């Protein structure tokens, strides 16, 4: 099957991801202003908003640390479509709250429900979409992942562009409708994908004490081997990571990359608002430029460069560009500097699809969900740690009580975490396809 035919099999997945990303990004430029207006009306700097956002991010990270491996593993048993239904449906609820009203009581209701639902939704849609694409041949998988994330980037661009011209009320209302459309489209058109076709998994309970297969012990007595638990233990996940040197190294990259991404999410927009008085439209313009550059790169350059350079080099290139981007942003001396650094997005976007493709090639088709979920769980753990470090640091250096005058100090520290991920990526090695095997930890 040629590349075009393989990619065509993912067309309904692309549409689902696009609609979900479009709805999500439509409200991102406005949420900082909504938070500031609810908590600190009339101010450009608000420590309470920074701390609350950091606390929310940490709690979401704690929830996703537990949920990502579980959802990924269950998708190996029950199919990606079945598990995609849950996060796509839950993501509608917080949007609907602020679409109705944005008073302080409704903001806190949104805050609480967003925290709870994001424990399941945050990262799980990307994780399951990447696992769904495991039917693409290994040779084309990096390109397929690049196109998938390029579609997601395109949805971010379109969502941000829509936010630029919609009022805050209209943005939340439109996002709610599009989120509902994404869930409905997925249920109607996306082909179900149950990797374990030989087992009647859809009729089994999630937690079971069944056994399958027998081995003979030394006395020729049959010894039953337990079926792997559908809800993986920490031991199962550690064993999975230890089954491949590359997976172990990928765990380190995932942690430090997640640490830097979480830090930027917790700090960067508040830094821009305090330092350069950015508003909703300026946030939207910045994300629009970065998203457009990333989309063009993923859709045009990634499929061409992946077969030539390989995933490992593209991963290192993307992480290095991210480091430089953060270091320059940390010393921004004018409002145009953050706009200029969006040029690095052309290279930064290579990192995620290359990294996920490397992980995908280390396990068999029946462990794609578990592997992607495990890596997402590690990134989620980094998202727990990140706001605990960078939110107080950002609030301190944006306040009048900073130990020295360096408002972007926290952004530079975030860049150091990305630098560690880059150094680790240089040491990553590929496991030969012939050494790939199913995880047997549960049989120990």
Short mmCIF file of C-alpha atoms in Angstrom, two decimals:
data_model
loop_
_atom_site.label_atom_id
_atom_site.label_comp_id
_atom_site.label_asym_id
_atom_site.label_seq_id
_atom_site.Cartn_x
_atom_site.Cartn_y
_atom_site.Cartn_z
CA UNK A 1 0.00 0.00 0.00
CA UNK A 2 1.42 3.39 -1.01
CA UNK A 3 1.80 6.28 1.35
CA UNK A 4 -1.19 8.16 -0.07
CA UNK A 5 -3.49 5.16 0.39
CA UNK A 6 -2.22 4.58 3.93
CA UNK A 7 -2.77 8.21 4.90
CA UNK A 8 -6.26 8.13 3.34
CA UNK A 9 -7.31 5.46 5.83
CA UNK A 10 -6.84 8.08 8.58
CA UNK A 11 -9.02 10.76 6.94
CA UNK A 12 -11.89 10.53 9.46
CA UNK A 13 -9.40 10.63 12.31
CA UNK A 14 -7.92 13.82 10.82
CA UNK A 15 -11.37 15.44 10.67
CA UNK A 16 -12.13 14.48 14.29
CA UNK A 17 -8.81 15.83 15.55
CA UNK A 18 -9.24 19.02 13.50
CA UNK A 19 -12.70 19.76 14.93
CA UNK A 20 -11.56 19.08 18.49
CA UNK A 21 -8.44 21.23 18.12
CA UNK A 22 -10.44 24.02 16.49
CA UNK A 23 -12.86 24.13 19.44
CA UNK A 24 -10.07 23.97 22.00
CA UNK A 25 -7.98 26.78 20.54
CA UNK A 26 -10.94 29.06 19.93
CA UNK A 27 -11.04 29.90 23.66
CA UNK A 28 -7.33 29.79 24.59
CA UNK A 29 -6.55 33.45 23.72
CA UNK A 30 -9.49 34.59 25.85
CA UNK A 31 -9.02 32.43 28.93
CA UNK A 32 -6.17 34.53 30.37
CA UNK A 33 -8.29 37.68 30.18
CA UNK A 34 -11.33 35.82 31.56
CA UNK A 35 -9.25 34.61 34.51
CA UNK A 36 -7.76 38.04 35.18
CA UNK A 37 -11.16 39.75 34.96
CA UNK A 38 -12.69 37.27 37.40
CA UNK A 39 -9.86 37.35 39.94
CA UNK A 40 -8.08 40.70 39.53
CA UNK A 41 -10.24 43.07 37.45
CA UNK A 42 -8.34 46.03 36.00
CA UNK A 43 -4.83 44.66 36.72
CA UNK A 44 -2.13 43.43 34.34
CA UNK A 45 -0.27 41.40 36.97
CA UNK A 46 -2.06 39.00 39.32
CA UNK A 47 -0.22 36.49 41.49
CA UNK A 48 -3.49 34.76 42.42
CA UNK A 49 -4.23 34.00 38.74
CA UNK A 50 -0.72 32.60 38.25
CA UNK A 51 -0.92 30.42 41.36
CA UNK A 52 -4.44 29.16 40.55
CA UNK A 53 -3.44 28.31 36.97
CA UNK A 54 -0.35 26.53 38.26
CA UNK A 55 -2.36 24.61 40.87
CA UNK A 56 -4.89 23.56 38.24
CA UNK A 57 -2.13 22.39 35.93
CA UNK A 58 -0.54 20.35 38.73
CA UNK A 59 -3.82 18.65 39.66
CA UNK A 60 -4.57 17.91 36.00
CA UNK A 61 -1.07 16.48 35.64
CA UNK A 62 -1.61 14.24 38.67
CA UNK A 63 -4.87 12.95 37.21
CA UNK A 64 -3.46 12.34 33.75
CA UNK A 65 -0.41 10.60 35.25
CA UNK A 66 -2.81 7.93 36.47
CA UNK A 67 -5.31 8.01 33.61
CA UNK A 68 -3.10 8.09 30.51
CA UNK A 69 -1.58 4.60 30.92
CA UNK A 70 -5.00 3.23 31.89
CA UNK A 71 -6.79 4.78 28.89
CA UNK A 72 -4.00 3.76 26.53
CA UNK A 73 -4.01 0.19 27.80
CA UNK A 74 -7.81 -0.06 27.66
CA UNK A 75 -7.73 1.19 24.09
CA UNK A 76 -5.53 -1.80 23.20
CA UNK A 77 -8.32 -4.03 24.49
CA UNK A 78 -11.53 -2.20 23.63
CA UNK A 79 -10.50 -0.09 20.62
CA UNK A 80 -9.42 3.51 20.10
CA UNK A 81 -12.89 4.68 19.02
CA UNK A 82 -14.56 3.51 22.22
CA UNK A 83 -12.00 5.27 24.40
CA UNK A 84 -11.99 8.46 22.28
CA UNK A 85 -15.68 8.91 23.05
CA UNK A 86 -15.02 9.67 26.72
CA UNK A 87 -12.61 12.65 26.44
CA UNK A 88 -14.42 14.14 23.44
CA UNK A 89 -17.69 14.15 25.39
CA UNK A 90 -16.26 15.40 28.69
CA UNK A 91 -14.44 18.30 27.01
CA UNK A 92 -17.80 19.86 26.08
CA UNK A 93 -18.89 20.54 29.68
CA UNK A 94 -16.44 23.30 30.79
CA UNK A 95 -16.87 25.17 27.51
CA UNK A 96 -20.64 25.16 27.92
CA UNK A 97 -20.36 26.77 31.38
CA UNK A 98 -18.46 29.85 30.20
CA UNK A 99 -20.58 29.95 27.04
CA UNK A 100 -23.58 30.54 29.31
CA UNK A 101 -22.07 33.10 31.69
CA UNK A 102 -18.66 34.33 32.89
CA UNK A 103 -19.40 35.75 36.33
CA UNK A 104 -17.04 34.86 39.16
CA UNK A 105 -19.29 32.02 40.39
CA UNK A 106 -19.49 30.53 36.90
CA UNK A 107 -15.72 30.98 36.53
CA UNK A 108 -15.09 28.89 39.65
CA UNK A 109 -17.58 26.28 38.40
CA UNK A 110 -15.64 26.20 35.12
CA UNK A 111 -12.36 26.01 37.03
CA UNK A 112 -13.49 23.01 39.09
CA UNK A 113 -15.07 21.07 36.23
CA UNK A 114 -12.24 21.90 33.84
CA UNK A 115 -9.80 20.49 36.40
CA UNK A 116 -11.80 17.27 36.82
CA UNK A 117 -12.56 16.64 33.15
CA UNK A 118 -9.05 17.51 31.99
CA UNK A 119 -7.70 14.65 34.11
CA UNK A 120 -9.23 12.40 31.45
CA UNK A 121 -9.20 14.73 28.42
CA UNK A 122 -5.76 16.39 28.67
CA UNK A 123 -3.44 14.54 26.35
CA UNK A 124 -5.67 11.48 25.93
CA UNK A 125 -7.07 12.57 22.55
CA UNK A 126 -3.57 13.05 21.13
CA UNK A 127 -2.41 9.80 22.73
CA UNK A 128 -5.32 7.76 21.34
CA UNK A 129 -5.07 9.41 17.91
CA UNK A 130 -1.40 8.47 17.69
CA UNK A 131 -2.18 4.93 18.83
CA UNK A 132 -4.98 4.71 16.22
CA UNK A 133 -2.39 5.41 13.51
CA UNK A 134 -0.39 2.28 14.38
CA UNK A 135 -1.76 0.51 11.29
CA UNK A 136 0.53 2.66 9.15
CA UNK A 137 3.71 0.89 8.10
CA UNK A 138 6.78 1.70 10.20
CA UNK A 139 8.58 3.26 7.25
CA UNK A 140 5.80 5.84 6.81
CA UNK A 141 4.81 6.21 10.48
CA UNK A 142 6.89 9.31 11.23
CA UNK A 143 5.39 11.04 8.18
CA UNK A 144 1.88 9.96 9.21
CA UNK A 145 2.40 11.25 12.75
CA UNK A 146 3.76 14.48 11.30
CA UNK A 147 0.67 14.92 9.11
CA UNK A 148 -1.63 14.09 12.05
CA UNK A 149 0.03 16.71 14.23
CA UNK A 150 0.09 19.06 11.22
CA UNK A 151 -3.70 18.72 11.00
CA UNK A 152 -3.86 19.47 14.72
CA UNK A 153 -1.67 22.54 14.18
CA UNK A 154 -3.93 23.64 11.32
CA UNK A 155 -6.91 23.37 13.65
CA UNK A 156 -5.04 25.53 16.18
CA UNK A 157 -4.41 28.15 13.50
CA UNK A 158 -8.04 28.17 12.40
CA UNK A 159 -9.30 28.23 15.98
CA UNK A 160 -6.98 31.09 16.88
CA UNK A 161 -7.99 32.99 13.74
CA UNK A 162 -11.65 32.56 14.66
CA UNK A 163 -10.94 33.81 18.19
CA UNK A 164 -9.32 36.91 16.69
CA UNK A 165 -12.63 38.00 15.16
CA UNK A 166 -15.15 36.63 17.67
CA UNK A 167 -16.18 38.18 20.95
CA UNK A 168 -15.39 36.22 24.08
CA UNK A 169 -19.03 35.14 24.48
CA UNK A 170 -19.32 34.04 20.84
CA UNK A 171 -15.99 32.18 21.05
CA UNK A 172 -17.14 29.98 23.94
CA UNK A 173 -20.53 29.37 22.34
CA UNK A 174 -18.98 28.39 19.00
CA UNK A 175 -16.40 26.19 20.74
CA UNK A 176 -19.17 24.31 22.56
CA UNK A 177 -21.02 23.62 19.30
CA UNK A 178 -17.88 22.49 17.45
CA UNK A 179 -16.90 20.20 20.35
CA UNK A 180 -20.30 18.52 20.14
CA UNK A 181 -19.86 18.18 16.38
CA UNK A 182 -16.43 16.54 16.86
CA UNK A 183 -17.85 13.90 19.20
CA UNK A 184 -20.80 13.20 16.89
CA UNK A 185 -18.62 12.97 13.77
CA UNK A 186 -16.23 10.56 15.47
CA UNK A 187 -19.05 8.25 16.58
CA UNK A 188 -20.66 8.19 13.13
CA UNK A 189 -17.72 8.06 10.72
CA UNK A 190 -14.56 6.83 12.45
CA UNK A 191 -13.94 3.14 11.84
CA UNK A 192 -13.59 1.12 15.01
CA UNK A 193 -10.13 -0.22 15.75
CA UNK A 194 -9.82 -3.16 18.11
CA UNK A 195 -6.27 -4.53 17.91
CA UNK A 196 -7.04 -7.85 19.63
CA UNK A 197 -9.41 -9.27 17.06
CA UNK A 198 -8.95 -12.81 18.26
CA UNK A 199 -10.41 -12.12 21.69
CA UNK A 200 -13.94 -11.13 22.54
CA UNK A 201 -12.66 -8.20 24.55
CA UNK A 202 -15.70 -6.00 24.08
CA UNK A 203 -17.83 -8.46 26.08
CA UNK A 204 -15.33 -8.96 28.90
CA UNK A 205 -15.32 -6.99 32.13
CA UNK A 206 -12.44 -4.54 32.46
CA UNK A 207 -11.16 -6.23 35.61
CA UNK A 208 -11.12 -10.01 35.30
CA UNK A 209 -9.61 -13.00 37.00
CA UNK A 210 -9.65 -15.18 33.88
CA UNK A 211 -6.57 -17.11 32.85
CA UNK A 212 -5.43 -18.09 29.42
CA UNK A 213 -2.92 -20.57 28.22
CA UNK A 214 -1.09 -23.24 30.20
CA UNK A 215 2.56 -24.05 30.71
CA UNK A 216 4.01 -27.32 31.89
CA UNK A 217 6.09 -27.29 35.03
CA UNK A 218 8.81 -29.79 35.80
CA UNK A 219 6.29 -32.42 36.98
CA UNK A 220 4.28 -32.01 33.76
CA UNK A 221 1.41 -30.46 35.73
CA UNK A 222 -0.38 -27.67 33.90
CA UNK A 223 0.31 -24.22 35.35
CA UNK A 224 -2.14 -21.50 34.49
CA UNK A 225 -0.70 -18.17 33.30
CA UNK A 226 -2.72 -15.11 34.34
CA UNK A 227 -4.13 -12.82 31.70
CA UNK A 228 -2.42 -9.40 31.73
CA UNK A 229 -4.45 -6.92 33.71
CA UNK A 230 -6.24 -4.41 31.57
CA UNK A 231 -5.46 -1.74 34.15
CA UNK A 232 -1.63 -1.65 34.23
CA UNK A 233 0.30 -1.45 37.47
CA UNK A 234 3.37 0.68 38.04
CA UNK A 235 5.40 -2.51 37.77
CA UNK A 236 3.94 -3.22 34.32
CA UNK A 237 4.86 0.26 33.09
CA UNK A 238 8.37 0.13 34.53
CA UNK A 239 8.87 -3.26 32.91
CA UNK A 240 7.65 -1.86 29.58
CA UNK A 241 10.16 0.99 29.75
CA UNK A 242 12.98 -1.36 30.71
CA UNK A 243 12.19 -3.66 27.78
CA UNK A 244 14.04 -1.27 25.46
CA UNK A 245 16.98 1.08 25.96
CA UNK A 246 15.31 3.51 23.60
CA UNK A 247 12.10 3.49 25.63
CA UNK A 248 14.07 4.22 28.81
CA UNK A 249 15.79 7.14 27.11
CA UNK A 250 12.46 8.29 25.68
CA UNK A 251 11.07 8.45 29.23
CA UNK A 252 13.80 10.96 30.17
CA UNK A 253 13.11 13.05 27.06
CA UNK A 254 9.37 12.95 27.78
CA UNK A 255 9.87 14.16 31.35
CA UNK A 256 12.13 17.13 30.62
CA UNK A 257 10.27 18.07 27.45
CA UNK A 258 7.01 17.95 29.41
CA UNK A 259 8.64 20.02 32.15
CA UNK A 260 9.51 22.78 29.69
CA UNK A 261 6.14 22.67 27.88
CA UNK A 262 4.27 22.77 31.18
CA UNK A 263 6.41 25.67 32.34
CA UNK A 264 5.65 27.69 29.22
CA UNK A 265 1.96 26.90 29.58
CA UNK A 266 1.94 28.04 33.21
CA UNK A 267 4.09 31.15 32.80
CA UNK A 268 4.55 32.53 29.30
CA UNK A 269 1.22 34.31 28.72
CA UNK A 270 1.34 35.90 32.18
CA UNK A 271 4.90 37.03 31.45
CA UNK A 272 3.76 38.70 28.21
CA UNK A 273 0.79 40.35 29.89
CA UNK A 274 2.88 41.76 32.75
CA UNK A 275 5.89 42.75 30.63
CA UNK A 276 4.25 44.04 27.44
CA UNK A 277 0.54 44.39 28.42
CA UNK A 278 -0.61 41.82 25.85
CA UNK A 279 -4.38 41.49 25.43
CA UNK A 280 -6.62 38.77 23.93
CA UNK A 281 -6.03 39.86 20.33
CA UNK A 282 -2.26 40.03 20.73
CA UNK A 283 -2.23 36.56 22.28
CA UNK A 284 -4.29 35.35 19.33
CA UNK A 285 -1.94 36.98 16.80
CA UNK A 286 1.11 35.41 18.44
CA UNK A 287 -0.40 31.91 18.50
CA UNK A 288 -1.71 32.35 14.97
CA UNK A 289 1.74 33.12 13.56
CA UNK A 290 3.40 30.28 15.49
CA UNK A 291 0.65 27.84 14.55
CA UNK A 292 0.75 28.77 10.87
CA UNK A 293 4.52 28.28 10.72
CA UNK A 294 4.23 24.93 12.51
CA UNK A 295 1.40 23.71 10.31
CA UNK A 296 3.23 24.46 7.07
CA UNK A 297 6.33 22.73 8.41
CA UNK A 298 4.51 19.58 9.56
CA UNK A 299 2.42 19.18 6.42
CA UNK A 300 5.07 20.07 3.84
CA UNK A 301 8.55 19.56 5.30
CA UNK A 302 8.06 16.72 7.77
CA UNK A 303 7.00 14.07 5.19
CA UNK A 304 9.99 15.01 3.03
CA UNK A 305 12.65 15.19 5.75
CA UNK A 306 11.62 12.19 7.90
CA UNK A 307 12.75 9.50 5.40
CA UNK A 308 16.00 11.39 4.69
CA UNK A 309 17.19 12.50 8.13
CA UNK A 310 15.38 9.98 10.33
CA UNK A 311 13.33 10.55 13.47
CA UNK A 312 16.28 10.83 15.87
CA UNK A 313 17.89 13.77 14.07
CA UNK A 314 14.57 15.54 13.62
CA UNK A 315 13.84 15.08 17.34
CA UNK A 316 17.16 16.63 18.33
CA UNK A 317 16.69 19.47 15.83
CA UNK A 318 13.24 20.27 17.19
CA UNK A 319 14.35 20.24 20.84
CA UNK A 320 17.38 22.42 20.11
CA UNK A 321 15.17 24.97 18.35
CA UNK A 322 12.86 24.98 21.37
CA UNK A 323 15.81 25.77 23.66
CA UNK A 324 16.93 28.72 21.55
CA UNK A 325 13.35 29.98 21.33
CA UNK A 326 12.96 30.02 25.13
CA UNK A 327 16.32 31.63 25.79
CA UNK A 328 15.58 34.50 23.38
CA UNK A 329 12.06 34.96 24.80
CA UNK A 330 13.49 35.18 28.31
CA UNK A 331 15.50 38.29 27.38
CA UNK A 332 12.76 39.94 25.29
CA UNK A 333 13.48 43.67 25.22
CA UNK A 334 10.52 44.66 23.06
CA UNK A 335 7.03 43.40 22.23
CA UNK A 336 8.11 42.35 18.73
CA UNK A 337 10.67 39.81 20.01
CA UNK A 338 8.09 37.09 20.91
CA UNK A 339 6.61 37.50 17.44
CA UNK A 340 10.05 37.08 15.84
CA UNK A 341 10.80 33.90 17.80
CA UNK A 342 7.74 32.20 16.30
CA UNK A 343 10.03 31.48 13.31
CA UNK A 344 11.53 28.68 15.43
CA UNK A 345 8.15 26.92 15.29
CA UNK A 346 9.15 25.65 11.84
CA UNK A 347 11.73 23.42 13.56
CA UNK A 348 10.15 22.94 17.00
CA UNK A 349 7.20 21.01 15.54
CA UNK A 350 9.53 18.23 14.34
CA UNK A 351 10.07 17.03 17.91
CA UNK A 352 6.72 15.53 18.89
CA UNK A 353 5.91 13.40 15.81
CA UNK A 354 9.52 12.17 15.63
CA UNK A 355 9.51 11.29 19.32
CA UNK A 356 6.16 9.49 19.14
CA UNK A 357 7.25 7.56 16.04
CA UNK A 358 10.41 6.37 17.82
CA UNK A 359 8.29 5.16 20.76
CA UNK A 360 5.78 3.49 18.43
CA UNK A 361 8.48 1.41 16.77
CA UNK A 362 9.66 -0.09 20.06
CA UNK A 363 6.50 -2.12 20.74
CA UNK A 364 4.11 -4.38 18.87
CA UNK A 365 0.65 -3.42 17.55
CA UNK A 366 -1.14 -4.68 20.68
CA UNK A 367 0.90 -2.42 22.97
CA UNK A 368 0.68 0.87 21.09
CA UNK A 369 -1.90 2.32 23.46
CA UNK A 370 0.03 1.21 26.53
CA UNK A 371 3.32 2.64 25.24
CA UNK A 372 1.86 5.97 24.12
CA UNK A 373 -0.15 6.19 27.34
CA UNK A 374 2.93 5.48 29.43
CA UNK A 375 4.91 8.24 27.73
CA UNK A 376 1.95 10.62 28.07
CA UNK A 377 1.77 9.71 31.75
CA UNK A 378 5.42 10.66 32.23
CA UNK A 379 4.77 13.98 30.50
CA UNK A 380 1.79 14.45 32.80
CA UNK A 381 3.98 13.85 35.83
CA UNK A 382 6.26 16.59 34.51
CA UNK A 383 3.18 18.81 34.33
CA UNK A 384 2.65 18.20 38.04
CA UNK A 385 6.19 19.25 38.89
CA UNK A 386 6.43 22.13 36.41
CA UNK A 387 3.88 24.60 37.86
CA UNK A 388 5.12 23.86 41.38
CA UNK A 389 8.51 25.17 40.26
CA UNK A 390 7.78 27.78 37.62
CA UNK A 391 4.53 29.41 38.80
CA UNK A 392 6.06 30.73 42.06
CA UNK A 393 9.23 31.64 40.18
CA UNK A 394 7.26 33.60 37.57
CA UNK A 395 5.16 35.36 40.21
CA UNK A 396 8.33 36.28 42.16
CA UNK A 397 10.25 37.76 39.23
CA UNK A 398 7.22 39.65 37.90
CA UNK A 399 6.60 41.23 41.29
CA UNK A 400 8.25 44.27 42.87
CA UNK A 401 9.97 42.00 45.39
CA UNK A 402 12.13 40.18 42.82
CA UNK A 403 15.69 39.52 44.07
CA UNK A 404 17.05 41.07 40.86
CA UNK A 405 15.57 42.66 37.74
CA UNK A 406 15.08 39.78 35.31
CA UNK A 407 11.36 39.30 34.49
CA UNK A 408 12.14 36.44 32.09
CA UNK A 409 14.25 34.45 34.57
CA UNK A 410 11.64 31.69 34.86
CA UNK A 411 11.46 31.40 31.05
CA UNK A 412 15.24 30.92 30.92
CA UNK A 413 15.00 28.18 33.56
CA UNK A 414 12.33 26.48 31.44
CA UNK A 415 14.76 26.60 28.53
CA UNK A 416 17.33 24.75 30.65
CA UNK A 417 14.85 21.88 31.12
CA UNK A 418 14.42 21.74 27.35
CA UNK A 419 18.21 21.68 26.98
CA UNK A 420 18.39 18.53 29.15
CA UNK A 421 15.81 16.88 26.87
CA UNK A 422 17.90 17.87 23.84
CA UNK A 423 21.09 16.39 25.32
CA UNK A 424 19.27 13.13 26.14
CA UNK A 425 17.85 12.97 22.62
CA UNK A 426 21.38 12.97 21.23
CA UNK A 427 22.05 9.75 23.13
CA UNK A 428 18.91 7.95 22.00
CA UNK A 429 19.53 4.84 19.95
CA UNK A 430 17.16 2.81 17.79
CA UNK A 431 16.11 -0.71 18.70
CA UNK A 432 16.16 -3.01 15.62
CA UNK A 433 12.72 -4.06 14.51
CA UNK A 434 13.65 -7.73 14.93
CA UNK A 435 14.15 -7.26 18.68
CA UNK A 436 10.62 -5.96 19.19
CA UNK A 437 8.55 -8.21 21.41
CA UNK A 438 5.35 -8.24 23.38
CA UNK A 439 5.60 -7.13 27.00
CA UNK A 440 5.64 -10.21 29.23
CA UNK A 441 5.95 -8.49 32.60
CA UNK A 442 2.66 -9.82 33.79
CA UNK A 443 3.92 -13.37 33.35
CA UNK A 444 6.79 -12.93 35.76
#
